[in-house]
Short mmCIF file of C-alpha atoms in Angstrom, two decimals:
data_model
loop_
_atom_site.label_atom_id
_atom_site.label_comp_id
_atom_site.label_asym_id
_atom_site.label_seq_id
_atom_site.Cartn_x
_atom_site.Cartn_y
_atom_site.Cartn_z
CA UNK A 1117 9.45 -5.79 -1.03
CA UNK A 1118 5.97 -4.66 -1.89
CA UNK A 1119 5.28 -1.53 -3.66
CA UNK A 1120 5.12 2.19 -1.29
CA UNK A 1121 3.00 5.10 -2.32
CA UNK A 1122 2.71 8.39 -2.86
CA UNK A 1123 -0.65 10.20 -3.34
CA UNK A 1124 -2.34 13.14 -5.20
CA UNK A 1125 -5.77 14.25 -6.30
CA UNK A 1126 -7.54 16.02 -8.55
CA UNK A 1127 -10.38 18.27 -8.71
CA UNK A 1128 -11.46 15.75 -5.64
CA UNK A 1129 -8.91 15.59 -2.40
CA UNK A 1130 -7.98 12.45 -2.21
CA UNK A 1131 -8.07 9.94 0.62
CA UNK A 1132 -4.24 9.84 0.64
CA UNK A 1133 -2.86 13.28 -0.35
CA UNK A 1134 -4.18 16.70 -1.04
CA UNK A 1135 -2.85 18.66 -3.82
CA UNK A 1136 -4.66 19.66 -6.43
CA UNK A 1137 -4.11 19.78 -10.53
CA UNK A 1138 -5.25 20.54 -13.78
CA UNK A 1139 -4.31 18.83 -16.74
CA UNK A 1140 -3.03 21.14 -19.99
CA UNK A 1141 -1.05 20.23 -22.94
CA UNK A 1142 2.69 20.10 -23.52
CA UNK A 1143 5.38 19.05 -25.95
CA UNK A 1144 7.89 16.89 -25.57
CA UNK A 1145 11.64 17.95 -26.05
CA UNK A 1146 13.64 16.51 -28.82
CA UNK A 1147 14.77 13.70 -26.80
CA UNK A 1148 11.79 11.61 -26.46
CA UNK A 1149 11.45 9.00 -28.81
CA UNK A 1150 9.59 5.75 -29.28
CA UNK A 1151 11.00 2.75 -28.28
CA UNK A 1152 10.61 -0.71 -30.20
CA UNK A 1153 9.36 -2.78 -27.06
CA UNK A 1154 11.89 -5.95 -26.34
CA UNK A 1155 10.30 -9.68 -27.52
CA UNK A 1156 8.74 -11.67 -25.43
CA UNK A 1157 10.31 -13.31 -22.26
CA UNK A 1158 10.53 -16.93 -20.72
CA UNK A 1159 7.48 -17.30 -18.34
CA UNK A 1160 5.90 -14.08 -19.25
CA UNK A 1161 2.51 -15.58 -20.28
CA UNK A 1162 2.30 -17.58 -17.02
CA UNK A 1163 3.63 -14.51 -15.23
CA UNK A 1164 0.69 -12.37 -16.69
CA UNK A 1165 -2.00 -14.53 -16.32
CA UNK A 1166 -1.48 -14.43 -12.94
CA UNK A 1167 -1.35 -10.92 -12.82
CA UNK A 1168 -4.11 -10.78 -14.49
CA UNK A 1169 -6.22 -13.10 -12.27
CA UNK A 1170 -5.01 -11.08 -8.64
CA UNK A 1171 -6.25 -7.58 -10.51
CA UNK A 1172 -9.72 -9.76 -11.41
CA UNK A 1173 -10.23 -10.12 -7.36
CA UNK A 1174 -8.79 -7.10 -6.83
CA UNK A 1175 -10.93 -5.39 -8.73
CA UNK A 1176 -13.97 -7.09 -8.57
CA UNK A 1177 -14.62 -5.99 -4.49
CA UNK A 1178 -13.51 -2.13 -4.22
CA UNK A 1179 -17.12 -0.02 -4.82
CA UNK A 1180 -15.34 3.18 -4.11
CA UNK A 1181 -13.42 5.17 -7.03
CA UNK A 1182 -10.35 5.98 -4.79
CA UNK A 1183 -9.60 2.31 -3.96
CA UNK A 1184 -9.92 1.35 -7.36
CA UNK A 1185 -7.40 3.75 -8.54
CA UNK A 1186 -5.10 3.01 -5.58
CA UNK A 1187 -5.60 -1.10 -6.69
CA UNK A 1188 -4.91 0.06 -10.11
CA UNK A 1189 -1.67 1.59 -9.69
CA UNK A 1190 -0.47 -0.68 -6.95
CA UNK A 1191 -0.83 -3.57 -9.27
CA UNK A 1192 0.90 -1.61 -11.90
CA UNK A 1193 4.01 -1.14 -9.97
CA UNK A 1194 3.95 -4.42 -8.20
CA UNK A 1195 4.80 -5.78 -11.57
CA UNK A 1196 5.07 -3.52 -14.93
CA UNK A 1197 6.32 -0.17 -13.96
CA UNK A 1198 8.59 2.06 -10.78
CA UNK A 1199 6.16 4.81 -11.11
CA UNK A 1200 2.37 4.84 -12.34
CA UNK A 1201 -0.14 7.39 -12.09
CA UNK A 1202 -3.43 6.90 -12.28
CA UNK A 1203 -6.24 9.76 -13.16
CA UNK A 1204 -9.63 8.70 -12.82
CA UNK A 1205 -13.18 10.91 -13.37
CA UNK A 1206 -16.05 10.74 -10.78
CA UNK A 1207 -19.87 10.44 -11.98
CA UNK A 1208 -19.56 14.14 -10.74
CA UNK A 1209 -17.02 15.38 -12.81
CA UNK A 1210 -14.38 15.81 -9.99
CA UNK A 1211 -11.02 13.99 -11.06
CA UNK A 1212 -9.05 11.99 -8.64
CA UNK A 1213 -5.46 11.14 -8.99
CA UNK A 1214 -3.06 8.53 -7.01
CA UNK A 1215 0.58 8.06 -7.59
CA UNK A 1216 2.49 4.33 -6.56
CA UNK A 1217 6.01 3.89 -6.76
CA UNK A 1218 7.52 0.59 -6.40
CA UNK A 1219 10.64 1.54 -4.31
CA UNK A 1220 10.18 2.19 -0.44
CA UNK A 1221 13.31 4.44 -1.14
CA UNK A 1222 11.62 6.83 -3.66
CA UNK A 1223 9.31 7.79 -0.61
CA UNK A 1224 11.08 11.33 -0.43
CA UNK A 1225 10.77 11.64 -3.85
CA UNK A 1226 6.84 10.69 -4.14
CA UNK A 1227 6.29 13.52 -1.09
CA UNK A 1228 7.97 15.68 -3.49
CA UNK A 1229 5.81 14.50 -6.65
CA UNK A 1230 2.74 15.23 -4.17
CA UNK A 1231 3.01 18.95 -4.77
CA UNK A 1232 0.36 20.09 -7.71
CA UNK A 1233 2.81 21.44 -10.11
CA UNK A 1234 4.77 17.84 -10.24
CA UNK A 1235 1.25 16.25 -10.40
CA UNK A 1236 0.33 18.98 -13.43
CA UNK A 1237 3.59 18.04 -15.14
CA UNK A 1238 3.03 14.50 -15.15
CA UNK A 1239 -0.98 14.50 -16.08
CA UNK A 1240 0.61 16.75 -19.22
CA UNK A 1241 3.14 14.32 -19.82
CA UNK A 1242 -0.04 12.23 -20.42
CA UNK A 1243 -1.99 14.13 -22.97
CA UNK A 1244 0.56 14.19 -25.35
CA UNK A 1245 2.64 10.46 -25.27
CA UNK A 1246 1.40 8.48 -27.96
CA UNK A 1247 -1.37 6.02 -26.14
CA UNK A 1248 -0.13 2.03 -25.75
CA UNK A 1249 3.83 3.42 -27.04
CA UNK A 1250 6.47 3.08 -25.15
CA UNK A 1251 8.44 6.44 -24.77
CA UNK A 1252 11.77 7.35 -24.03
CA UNK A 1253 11.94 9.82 -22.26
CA UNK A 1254 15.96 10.66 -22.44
CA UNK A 1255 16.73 14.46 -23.48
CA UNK A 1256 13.28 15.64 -22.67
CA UNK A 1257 13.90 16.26 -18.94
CA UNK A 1258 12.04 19.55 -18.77
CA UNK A 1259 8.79 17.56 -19.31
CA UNK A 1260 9.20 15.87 -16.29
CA UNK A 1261 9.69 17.15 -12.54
CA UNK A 1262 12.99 17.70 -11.25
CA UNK A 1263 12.80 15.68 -8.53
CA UNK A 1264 12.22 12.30 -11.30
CA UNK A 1265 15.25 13.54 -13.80
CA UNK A 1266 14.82 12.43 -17.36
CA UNK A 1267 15.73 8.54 -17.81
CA UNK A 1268 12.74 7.09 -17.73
CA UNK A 1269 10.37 4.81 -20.68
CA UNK A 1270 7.19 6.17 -20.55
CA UNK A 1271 3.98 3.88 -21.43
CA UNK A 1272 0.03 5.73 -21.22
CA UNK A 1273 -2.50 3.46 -21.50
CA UNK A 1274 -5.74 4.85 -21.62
CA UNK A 1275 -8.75 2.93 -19.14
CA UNK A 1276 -12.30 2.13 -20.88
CA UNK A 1277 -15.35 1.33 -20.31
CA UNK A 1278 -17.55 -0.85 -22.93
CA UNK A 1279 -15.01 1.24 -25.16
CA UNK A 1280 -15.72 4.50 -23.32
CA UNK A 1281 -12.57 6.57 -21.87
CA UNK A 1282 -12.84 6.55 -18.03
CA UNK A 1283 -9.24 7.58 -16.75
CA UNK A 1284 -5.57 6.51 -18.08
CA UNK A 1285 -2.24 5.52 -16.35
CA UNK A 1286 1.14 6.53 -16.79
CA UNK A 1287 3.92 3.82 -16.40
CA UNK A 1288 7.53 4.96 -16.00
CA UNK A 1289 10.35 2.64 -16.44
CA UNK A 1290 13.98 2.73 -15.85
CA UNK A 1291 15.27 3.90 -19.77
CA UNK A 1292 17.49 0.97 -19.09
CA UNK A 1293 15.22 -1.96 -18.71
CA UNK A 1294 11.77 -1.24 -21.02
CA UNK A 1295 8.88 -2.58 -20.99
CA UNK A 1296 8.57 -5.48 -22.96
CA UNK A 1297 5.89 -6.56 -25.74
CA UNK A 1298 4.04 -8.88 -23.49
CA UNK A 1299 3.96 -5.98 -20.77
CA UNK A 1300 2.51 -3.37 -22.86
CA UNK A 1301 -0.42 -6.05 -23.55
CA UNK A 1302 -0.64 -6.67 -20.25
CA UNK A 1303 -0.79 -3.01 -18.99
CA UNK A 1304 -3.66 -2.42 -22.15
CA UNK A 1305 -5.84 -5.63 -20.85
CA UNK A 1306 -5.29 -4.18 -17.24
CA UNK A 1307 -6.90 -0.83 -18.35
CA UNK A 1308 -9.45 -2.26 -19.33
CA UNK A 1309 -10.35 -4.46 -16.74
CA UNK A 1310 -9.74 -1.09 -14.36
CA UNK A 1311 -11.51 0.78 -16.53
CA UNK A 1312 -14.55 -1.64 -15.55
CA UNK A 1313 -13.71 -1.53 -12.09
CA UNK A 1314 -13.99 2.49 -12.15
CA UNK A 1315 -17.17 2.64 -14.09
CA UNK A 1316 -18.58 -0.19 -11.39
CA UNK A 1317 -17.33 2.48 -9.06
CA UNK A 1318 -18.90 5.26 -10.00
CA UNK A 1319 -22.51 3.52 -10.83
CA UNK A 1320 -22.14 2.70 -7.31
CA UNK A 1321 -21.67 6.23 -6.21
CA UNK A 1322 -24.88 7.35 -8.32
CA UNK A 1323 -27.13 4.79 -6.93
CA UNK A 1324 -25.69 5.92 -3.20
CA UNK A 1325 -26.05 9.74 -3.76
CA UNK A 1326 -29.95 8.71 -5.25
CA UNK A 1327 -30.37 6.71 -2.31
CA UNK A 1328 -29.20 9.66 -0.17
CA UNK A 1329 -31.44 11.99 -1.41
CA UNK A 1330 -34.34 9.99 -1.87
CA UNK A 1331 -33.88 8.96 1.93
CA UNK A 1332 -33.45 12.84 3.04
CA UNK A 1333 -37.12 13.22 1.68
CA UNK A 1334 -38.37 10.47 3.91
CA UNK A 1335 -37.59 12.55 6.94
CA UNK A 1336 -38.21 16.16 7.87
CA UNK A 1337 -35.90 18.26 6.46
CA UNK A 1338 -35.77 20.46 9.97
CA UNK A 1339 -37.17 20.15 13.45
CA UNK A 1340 -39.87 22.26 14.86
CA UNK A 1341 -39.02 24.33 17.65
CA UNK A 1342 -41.10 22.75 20.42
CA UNK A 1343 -41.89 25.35 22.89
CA UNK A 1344 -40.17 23.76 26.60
CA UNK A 1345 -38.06 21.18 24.95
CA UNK A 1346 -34.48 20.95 23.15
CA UNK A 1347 -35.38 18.23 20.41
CA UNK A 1348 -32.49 16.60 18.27
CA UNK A 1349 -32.46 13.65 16.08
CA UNK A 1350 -30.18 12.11 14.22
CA UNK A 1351 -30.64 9.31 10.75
CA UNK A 1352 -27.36 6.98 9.74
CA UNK A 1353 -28.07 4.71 7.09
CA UNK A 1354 -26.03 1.68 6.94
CA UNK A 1355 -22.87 1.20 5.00
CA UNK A 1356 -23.48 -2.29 3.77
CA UNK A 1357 -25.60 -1.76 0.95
CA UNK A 1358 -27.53 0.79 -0.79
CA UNK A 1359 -31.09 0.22 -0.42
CA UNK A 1360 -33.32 2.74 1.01
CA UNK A 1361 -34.03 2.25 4.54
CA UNK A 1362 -37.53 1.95 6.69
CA UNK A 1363 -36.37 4.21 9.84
CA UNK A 1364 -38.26 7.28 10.01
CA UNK A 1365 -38.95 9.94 12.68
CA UNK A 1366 -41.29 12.99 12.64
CA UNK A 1367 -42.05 15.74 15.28
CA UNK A 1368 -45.46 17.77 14.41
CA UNK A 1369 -48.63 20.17 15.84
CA UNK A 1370 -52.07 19.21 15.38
CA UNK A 1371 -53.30 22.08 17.18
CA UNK A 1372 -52.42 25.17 19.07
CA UNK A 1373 -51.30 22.94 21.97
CA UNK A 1374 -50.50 19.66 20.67
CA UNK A 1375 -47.35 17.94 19.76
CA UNK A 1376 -46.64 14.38 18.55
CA UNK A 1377 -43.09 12.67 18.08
CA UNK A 1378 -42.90 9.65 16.01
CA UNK A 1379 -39.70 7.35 15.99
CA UNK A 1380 -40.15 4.16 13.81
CA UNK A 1381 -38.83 1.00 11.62
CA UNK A 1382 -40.07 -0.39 8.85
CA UNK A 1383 -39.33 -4.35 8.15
CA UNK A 1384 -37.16 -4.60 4.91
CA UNK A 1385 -35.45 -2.26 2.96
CA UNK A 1386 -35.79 -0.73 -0.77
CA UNK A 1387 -38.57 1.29 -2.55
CA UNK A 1388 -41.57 -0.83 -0.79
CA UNK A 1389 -39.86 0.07 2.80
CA UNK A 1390 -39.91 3.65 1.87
CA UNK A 1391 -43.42 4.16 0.46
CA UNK A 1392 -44.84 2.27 3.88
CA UNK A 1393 -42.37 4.79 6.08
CA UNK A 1394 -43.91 7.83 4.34
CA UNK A 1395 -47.41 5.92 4.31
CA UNK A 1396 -46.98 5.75 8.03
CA UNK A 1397 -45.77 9.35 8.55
CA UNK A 1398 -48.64 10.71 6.14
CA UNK A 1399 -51.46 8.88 8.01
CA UNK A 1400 -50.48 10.05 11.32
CA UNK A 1401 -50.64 13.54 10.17
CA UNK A 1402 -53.91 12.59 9.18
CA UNK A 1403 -55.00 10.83 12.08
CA UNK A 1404 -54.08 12.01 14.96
CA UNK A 1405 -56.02 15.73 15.29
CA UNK A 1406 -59.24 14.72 17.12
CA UNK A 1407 -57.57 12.40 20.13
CA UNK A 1408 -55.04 13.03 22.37
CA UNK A 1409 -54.05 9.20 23.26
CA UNK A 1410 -51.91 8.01 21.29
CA UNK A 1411 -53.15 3.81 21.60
CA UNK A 1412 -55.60 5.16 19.62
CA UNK A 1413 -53.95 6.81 17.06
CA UNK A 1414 -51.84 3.45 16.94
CA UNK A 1415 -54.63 1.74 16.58
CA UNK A 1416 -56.37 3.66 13.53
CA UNK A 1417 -52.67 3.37 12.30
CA UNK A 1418 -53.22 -0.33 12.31
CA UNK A 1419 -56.09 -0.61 10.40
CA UNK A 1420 -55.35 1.67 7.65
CA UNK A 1421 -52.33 -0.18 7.22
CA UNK A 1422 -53.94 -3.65 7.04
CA UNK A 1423 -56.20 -2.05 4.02
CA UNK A 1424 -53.58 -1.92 2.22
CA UNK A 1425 -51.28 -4.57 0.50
CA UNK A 1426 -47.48 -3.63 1.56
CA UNK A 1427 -46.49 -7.70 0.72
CA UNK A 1428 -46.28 -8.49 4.25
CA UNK A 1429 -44.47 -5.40 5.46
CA UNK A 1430 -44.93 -3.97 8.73
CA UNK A 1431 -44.06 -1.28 11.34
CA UNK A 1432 -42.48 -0.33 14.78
CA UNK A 1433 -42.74 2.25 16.46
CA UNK A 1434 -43.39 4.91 19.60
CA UNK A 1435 -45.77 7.80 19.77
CA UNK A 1436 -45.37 10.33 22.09
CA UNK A 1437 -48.03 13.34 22.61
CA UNK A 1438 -48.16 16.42 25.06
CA UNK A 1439 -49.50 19.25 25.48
CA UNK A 1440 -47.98 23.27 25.49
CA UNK A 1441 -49.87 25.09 27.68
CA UNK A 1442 -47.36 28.19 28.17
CA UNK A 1443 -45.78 26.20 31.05
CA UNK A 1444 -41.61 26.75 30.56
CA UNK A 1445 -40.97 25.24 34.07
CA UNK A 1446 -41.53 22.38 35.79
CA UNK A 1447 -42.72 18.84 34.29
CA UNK A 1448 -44.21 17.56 31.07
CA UNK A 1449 -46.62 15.80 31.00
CA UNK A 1450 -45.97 12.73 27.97
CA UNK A 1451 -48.47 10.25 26.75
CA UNK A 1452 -46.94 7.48 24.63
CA UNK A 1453 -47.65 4.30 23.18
CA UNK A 1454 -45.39 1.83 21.30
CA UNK A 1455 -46.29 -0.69 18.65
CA UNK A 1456 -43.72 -3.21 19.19
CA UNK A 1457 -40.97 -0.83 19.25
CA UNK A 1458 -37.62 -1.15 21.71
CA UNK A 1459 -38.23 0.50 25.15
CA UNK A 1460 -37.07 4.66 25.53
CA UNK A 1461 -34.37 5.42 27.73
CA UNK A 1462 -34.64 8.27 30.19
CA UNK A 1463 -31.52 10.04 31.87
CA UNK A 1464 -33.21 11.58 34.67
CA UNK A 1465 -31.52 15.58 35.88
CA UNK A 1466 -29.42 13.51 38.27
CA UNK A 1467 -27.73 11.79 35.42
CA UNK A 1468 -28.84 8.26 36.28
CA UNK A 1469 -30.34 6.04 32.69
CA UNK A 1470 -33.42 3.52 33.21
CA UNK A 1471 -35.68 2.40 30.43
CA UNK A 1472 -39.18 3.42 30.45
CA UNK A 1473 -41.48 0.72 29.58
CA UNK A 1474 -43.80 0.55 27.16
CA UNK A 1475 -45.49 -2.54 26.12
CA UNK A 1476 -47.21 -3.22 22.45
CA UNK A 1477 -47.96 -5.47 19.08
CA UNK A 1478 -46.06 -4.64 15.81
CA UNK A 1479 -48.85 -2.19 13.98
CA UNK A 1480 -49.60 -3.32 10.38
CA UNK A 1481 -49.08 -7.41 11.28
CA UNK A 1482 -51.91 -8.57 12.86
CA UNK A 1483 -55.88 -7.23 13.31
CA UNK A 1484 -56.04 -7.49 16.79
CA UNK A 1485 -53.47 -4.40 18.30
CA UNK A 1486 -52.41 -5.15 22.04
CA UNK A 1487 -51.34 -1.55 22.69
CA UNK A 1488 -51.79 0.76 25.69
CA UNK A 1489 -50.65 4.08 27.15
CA UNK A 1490 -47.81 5.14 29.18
CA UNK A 1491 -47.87 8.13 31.18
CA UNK A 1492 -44.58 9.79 31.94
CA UNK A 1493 -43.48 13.23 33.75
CA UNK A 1494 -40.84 14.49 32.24
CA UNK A 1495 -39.03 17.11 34.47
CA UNK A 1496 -36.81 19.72 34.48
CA UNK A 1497 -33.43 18.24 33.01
CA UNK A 1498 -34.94 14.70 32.26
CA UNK A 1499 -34.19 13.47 28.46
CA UNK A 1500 -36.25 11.15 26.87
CA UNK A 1501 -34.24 9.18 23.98
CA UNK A 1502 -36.26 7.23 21.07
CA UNK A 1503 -34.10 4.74 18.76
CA UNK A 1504 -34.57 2.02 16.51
CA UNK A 1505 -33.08 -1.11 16.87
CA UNK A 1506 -29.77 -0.43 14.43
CA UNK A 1507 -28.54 1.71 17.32
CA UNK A 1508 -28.11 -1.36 20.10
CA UNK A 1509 -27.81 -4.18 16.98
CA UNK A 1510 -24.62 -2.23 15.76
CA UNK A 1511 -21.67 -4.88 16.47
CA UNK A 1512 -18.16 -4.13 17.28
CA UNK A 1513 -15.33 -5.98 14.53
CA UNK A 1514 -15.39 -8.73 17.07
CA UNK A 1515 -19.06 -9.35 16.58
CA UNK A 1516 -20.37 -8.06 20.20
CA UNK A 1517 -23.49 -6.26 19.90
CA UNK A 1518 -23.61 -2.43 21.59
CA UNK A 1519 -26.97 -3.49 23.85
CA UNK A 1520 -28.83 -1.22 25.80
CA UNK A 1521 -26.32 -1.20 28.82
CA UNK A 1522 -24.04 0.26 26.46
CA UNK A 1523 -26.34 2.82 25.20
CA UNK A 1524 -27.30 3.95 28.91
CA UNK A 1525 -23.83 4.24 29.63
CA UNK A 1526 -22.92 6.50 26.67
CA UNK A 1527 -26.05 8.45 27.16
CA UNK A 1528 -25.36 9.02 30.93
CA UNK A 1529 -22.07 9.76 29.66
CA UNK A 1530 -23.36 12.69 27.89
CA UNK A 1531 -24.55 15.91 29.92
CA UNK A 1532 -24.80 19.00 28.44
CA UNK A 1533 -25.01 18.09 24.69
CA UNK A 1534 -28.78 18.56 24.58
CA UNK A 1535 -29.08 19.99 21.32
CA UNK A 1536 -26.37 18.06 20.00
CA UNK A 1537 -27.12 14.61 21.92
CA UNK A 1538 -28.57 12.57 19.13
CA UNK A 1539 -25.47 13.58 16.98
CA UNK A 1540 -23.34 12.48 19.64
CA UNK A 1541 -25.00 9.45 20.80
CA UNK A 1542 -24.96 8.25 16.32
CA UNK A 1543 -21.37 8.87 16.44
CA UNK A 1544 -20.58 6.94 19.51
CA UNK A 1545 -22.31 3.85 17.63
CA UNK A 1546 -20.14 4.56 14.33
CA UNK A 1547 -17.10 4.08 16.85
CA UNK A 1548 -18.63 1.04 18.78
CA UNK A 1549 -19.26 -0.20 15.19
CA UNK A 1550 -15.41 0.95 13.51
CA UNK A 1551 -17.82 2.76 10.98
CA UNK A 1552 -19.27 -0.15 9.46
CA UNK A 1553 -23.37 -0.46 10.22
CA UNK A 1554 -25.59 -3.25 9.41
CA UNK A 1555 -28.69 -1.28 9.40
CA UNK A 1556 -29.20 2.19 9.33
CA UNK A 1557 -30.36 3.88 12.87
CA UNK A 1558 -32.25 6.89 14.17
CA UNK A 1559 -32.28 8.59 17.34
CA UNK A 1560 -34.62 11.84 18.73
CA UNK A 1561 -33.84 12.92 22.03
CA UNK A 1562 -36.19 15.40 23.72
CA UNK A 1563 -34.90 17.10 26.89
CA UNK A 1564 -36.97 19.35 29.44
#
């Protein structure tokens, strides 16, 4: 029968409980003592090495602190201990906690250990055991909750990093059968290797968070407010690495009248993706004030991008421009022009979705731009939706691509969410997708 849980947190909820704790110190009551650990056993060393080789795969694939911990204890119980907590710190500071027991049956009494003065009792119990001793833990009941009673052997064993303290573990034993020799090696060599495992963890959570921000400031922070239009847009970056990504979108005035949207990809990912995304947002800025077609801006785009080297990088994308002249009612006018960039849908007032074509060349590839303009009315209640190619790529778990007939479906599906519609229409990918994207994706919607 494989080993049940219970669950507990720290300074961070975690995924599996919520109570929260604070470590202190304690004493122990007369009754603990030290306990000589038994001699070896038959079979031990081919029983831990094999231990020892499922927490190596275990460990080696989890890039997220909480399943690390929950690996941690899980293997703990599975093998060396009933009960083992496991306290590990965040890069942040925030500390996490998970408790495993090995007993389906002790699943009342793990709800019970959930509650943050149980979880306090036992992170003290911590602080002041002896590290890599068995303890037991007979007489000294009032260090431990209630719910556990006293009769336990108590092991900590702290978890390091390159010799650096990253969390422990407590192990609790029946008093009658404790740990042996060869398990309190094994339980030291498994904080360490765990202790790895959360440091890999939490290196992966910097270089995320850095990527987060550093992606943020790619993008505008917040929308204009575009007189005669409810504009929304929405940026997901994928969730199978953590390299910078190349989508972009920007809404901006070059005038008292004129507007310009931009929706775009950039080939690759990384630093080199992101310097060409903000190249391409900077140069429109720059570009676009004396024309109000935007093949031409596309074009200009082209060949300030071919002056540079970007190693063979290019760009996608569609350029929209129109006009405010006071008019709150009836159509809008829209100029666009794509440079290689998947098709906008429309979802016209009366709720049916077409795409609008727009035909063009990839802008940075090649010298020669085939681009052109596309005139489009947008009326009263039409939305105009702009997304990159991570929107109708996303797969399901069974490998079958969302498409465009899926995306005019959910988008027709959606009335009324205007200023929330690019939120809605990211989420409905995350679903189509069981939260696990390939590529990041943006979407701007713009809605008369």
């Amino acid at each position: 029968m494989g080993p049940a849980r219970g669950g507990g947190s720290g300074d961070a909820m975690s995924a599996r409980s919520g109570a929260r704790t604070s470590a202190g110190t304690t004493r122990l009551g007369a009754g603990a003592r030290p306990v000589t650990p038994p001699g070896p056993v038959p079979d031990a060393d081919r029983r831990h090495l094999e231990m020892l080789a499922r927490a190596t795969r275990l460990l080696e694939t989890p890039l997220d602190l909480a399943a690390t911990a929950w690996q941690t204890a899980e293997l703990v119980v599975a093998e060396l201990a009933d009960w083992c907590l496991v306290e590990v710190t965040g890069s942040d500071q925030r500390r996490l906690c998970v408790l495993a027991h090995r007993d389906p049956a002790l699943l009342p009494t793990a709800e019970l250990l959930r509650r943050p003065e149980h979880l306090t009792a036992l992170l003290k119990l911590m602080t002041v055991l002896p590290a890599v001793t068995p303890v037991d833990l007979a007489g000294a009941g009032h260090d431990l909750p209630p719910a556990l009673g006293d009769a336990w052997c108590a092991l900590t064993v702290p978890l390091t990093s390159a010799g650096r303290p990253v969390g422990s573990m407590i192990l609790l034993r029946a008093a009658d059968r404790p740990s042996h020799a060869d398990d309190v090696q094994l339980a030291v060599e498994l904080g360490h290797r765990a202790g790895a495992a959360v440091e890999k963890a939490r290196l992966h959570a910097d270089l995320q968070e850095t990527t987060r921000v550093l992606q943020a400031s790619l993008l505008p922070p917040v929308l204009p407010r575009v007189p005669g239009l409810t504009v929304s847009a929405q940026f997901r970056s994928g969730t199978s690495g953590s390299d910078i990504g190349g989508d972009y979108y920007d809404v901006f005035r070059t005038g008292p009248e004129r507007w310009w949207v931009v929706l775009g990809d950039v080939c690759g990912k990384g630093a080199a993706a992101a310097a060409l995304s903000a190249a391409v947002r900077h140069s429109l800025h720059a570009i676009a004030p004396d024309t109000d077609d935007p093949a031409v801006v596309l074009r200009r785009l082209n060949d300030v991008l071919l002056g540079e080297d970007w190693d063979g990088r290019f760009t996608t994308l569609l350029l929209l421009t129109f006009a405010d002249r006071g008019r709150r009612q009836g159509p809008l006018s829209v100029r666009m022009a794509s440079g290689g960039h998947p098709a906008p849908m429309l979802r016209a007032a009366d709720g049916t979705v077409r795409p609008v074509p727009c035909p063009g060349t990839l802008v940075g590839a090649v010298r020669e731009l085939s681009v052109a303009t596309v005139r489009l009315d947008l009326e009263p209640g039409d939305t105009l939706v702009l997304y990159t190619d991570g929107v109708t790529d996303a797969r399901d778990p069974s490998g079958v691509e969302l498409g465009e007939c899926t995306l005019a479906r959910l988008l027709a599906g959606h009335r009324g969410e205007d200023a929330d519609l690019a939120r809605a229409l990211a989420q409905d990918v995350l679903r189509h997708a069981d939260g696990e994207l390939r590529d990041d994706l943006a979407l701007l919607t713009l809605t008369r």
